[in-house]
Coordinates of C-alpha atoms in Angstrom, one line a residue:
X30 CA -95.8 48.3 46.9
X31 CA -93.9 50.0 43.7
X32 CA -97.1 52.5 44.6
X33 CA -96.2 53.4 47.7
X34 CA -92.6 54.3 47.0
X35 CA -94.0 56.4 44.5
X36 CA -96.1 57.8 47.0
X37 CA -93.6 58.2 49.9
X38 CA -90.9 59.5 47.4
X39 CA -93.6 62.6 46.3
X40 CA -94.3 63.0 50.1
X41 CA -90.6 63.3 51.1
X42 CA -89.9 65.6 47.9
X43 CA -93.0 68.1 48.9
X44 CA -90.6 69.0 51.9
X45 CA -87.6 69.4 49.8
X46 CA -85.8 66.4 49.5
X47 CA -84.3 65.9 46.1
X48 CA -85.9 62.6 44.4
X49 CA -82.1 60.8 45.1
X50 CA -82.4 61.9 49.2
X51 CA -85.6 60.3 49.0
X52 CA -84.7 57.2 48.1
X53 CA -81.6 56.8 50.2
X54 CA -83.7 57.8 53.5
X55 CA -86.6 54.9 52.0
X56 CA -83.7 52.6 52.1
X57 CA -83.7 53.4 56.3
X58 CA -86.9 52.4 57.3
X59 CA -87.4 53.7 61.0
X60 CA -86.1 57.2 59.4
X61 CA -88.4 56.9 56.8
X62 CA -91.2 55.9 59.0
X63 CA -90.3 58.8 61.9
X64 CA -90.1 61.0 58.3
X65 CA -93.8 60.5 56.9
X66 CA -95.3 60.6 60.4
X67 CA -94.1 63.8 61.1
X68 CA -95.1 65.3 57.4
X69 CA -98.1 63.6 57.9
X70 CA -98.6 65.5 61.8
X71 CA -97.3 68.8 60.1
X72 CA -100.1 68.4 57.1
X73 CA -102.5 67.8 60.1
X74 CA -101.3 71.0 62.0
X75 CA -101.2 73.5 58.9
X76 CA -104.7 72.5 58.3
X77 CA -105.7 73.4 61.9
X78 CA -103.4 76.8 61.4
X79 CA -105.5 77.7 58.0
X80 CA -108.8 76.8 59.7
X81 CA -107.9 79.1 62.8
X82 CA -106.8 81.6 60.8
X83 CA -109.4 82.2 58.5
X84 CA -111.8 81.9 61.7
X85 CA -110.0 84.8 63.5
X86 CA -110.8 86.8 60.0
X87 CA -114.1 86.4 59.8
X88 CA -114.4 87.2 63.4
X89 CA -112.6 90.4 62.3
X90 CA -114.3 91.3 59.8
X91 CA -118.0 90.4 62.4
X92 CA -116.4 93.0 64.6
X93 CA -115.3 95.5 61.9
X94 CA -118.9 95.3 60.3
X95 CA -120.4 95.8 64.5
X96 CA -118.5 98.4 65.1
X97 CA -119.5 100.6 62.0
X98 CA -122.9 99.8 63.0
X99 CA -122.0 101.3 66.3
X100 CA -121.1 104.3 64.5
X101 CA -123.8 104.8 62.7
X102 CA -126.3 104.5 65.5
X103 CA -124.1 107.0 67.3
X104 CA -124.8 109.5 64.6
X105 CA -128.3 108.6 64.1
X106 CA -128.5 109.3 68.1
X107 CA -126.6 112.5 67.5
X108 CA -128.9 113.5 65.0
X109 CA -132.0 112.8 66.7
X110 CA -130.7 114.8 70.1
X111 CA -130.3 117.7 68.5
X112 CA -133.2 118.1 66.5
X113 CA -135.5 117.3 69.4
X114 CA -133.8 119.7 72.2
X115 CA -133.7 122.5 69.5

């Protein structure tokens, strides 16, 4: 039990709270509750943000990388044209 007050007071002070806040809401337990849920849903939802994010990068970076190749085969094309109609 001492543990999880431990616990719950670190989780309340990685939004903020000073360590004396944190124990006065622990002393309400339905705000406390309400409290770590939604840190806990917020944790969740950061996590999804990150992994989203880091997903539209590399697709970025895919379609960067594509359309260089594009442009290279372009050129090559170009290339190729002119030597054989001349």
């Amino acid at each position: 039990m001492i543990m999880d007050v431990k616990d719950d007071i670190q989780l309340f002070e990685s939004i903020g709270l000073s360590e004396q806040k944190a124990k006065e809401t622990l002393k309400n337990k339905q705000v406390s509750n309400n409290l770590k849920l939604a840190i806990i849903e917020a944790n969740k939802l950061y996590k999804l943000y990150k992994y989203i994010l880091n997903y539209f990068f590399n697709i970025s970076n895919i379609i960067k990388i594509f359309c260089l190749y594009l442009k290279l085969i372009k050129f090559k094309f170009k290339f190729l044209c002119l030597h054989f109609i001349i």
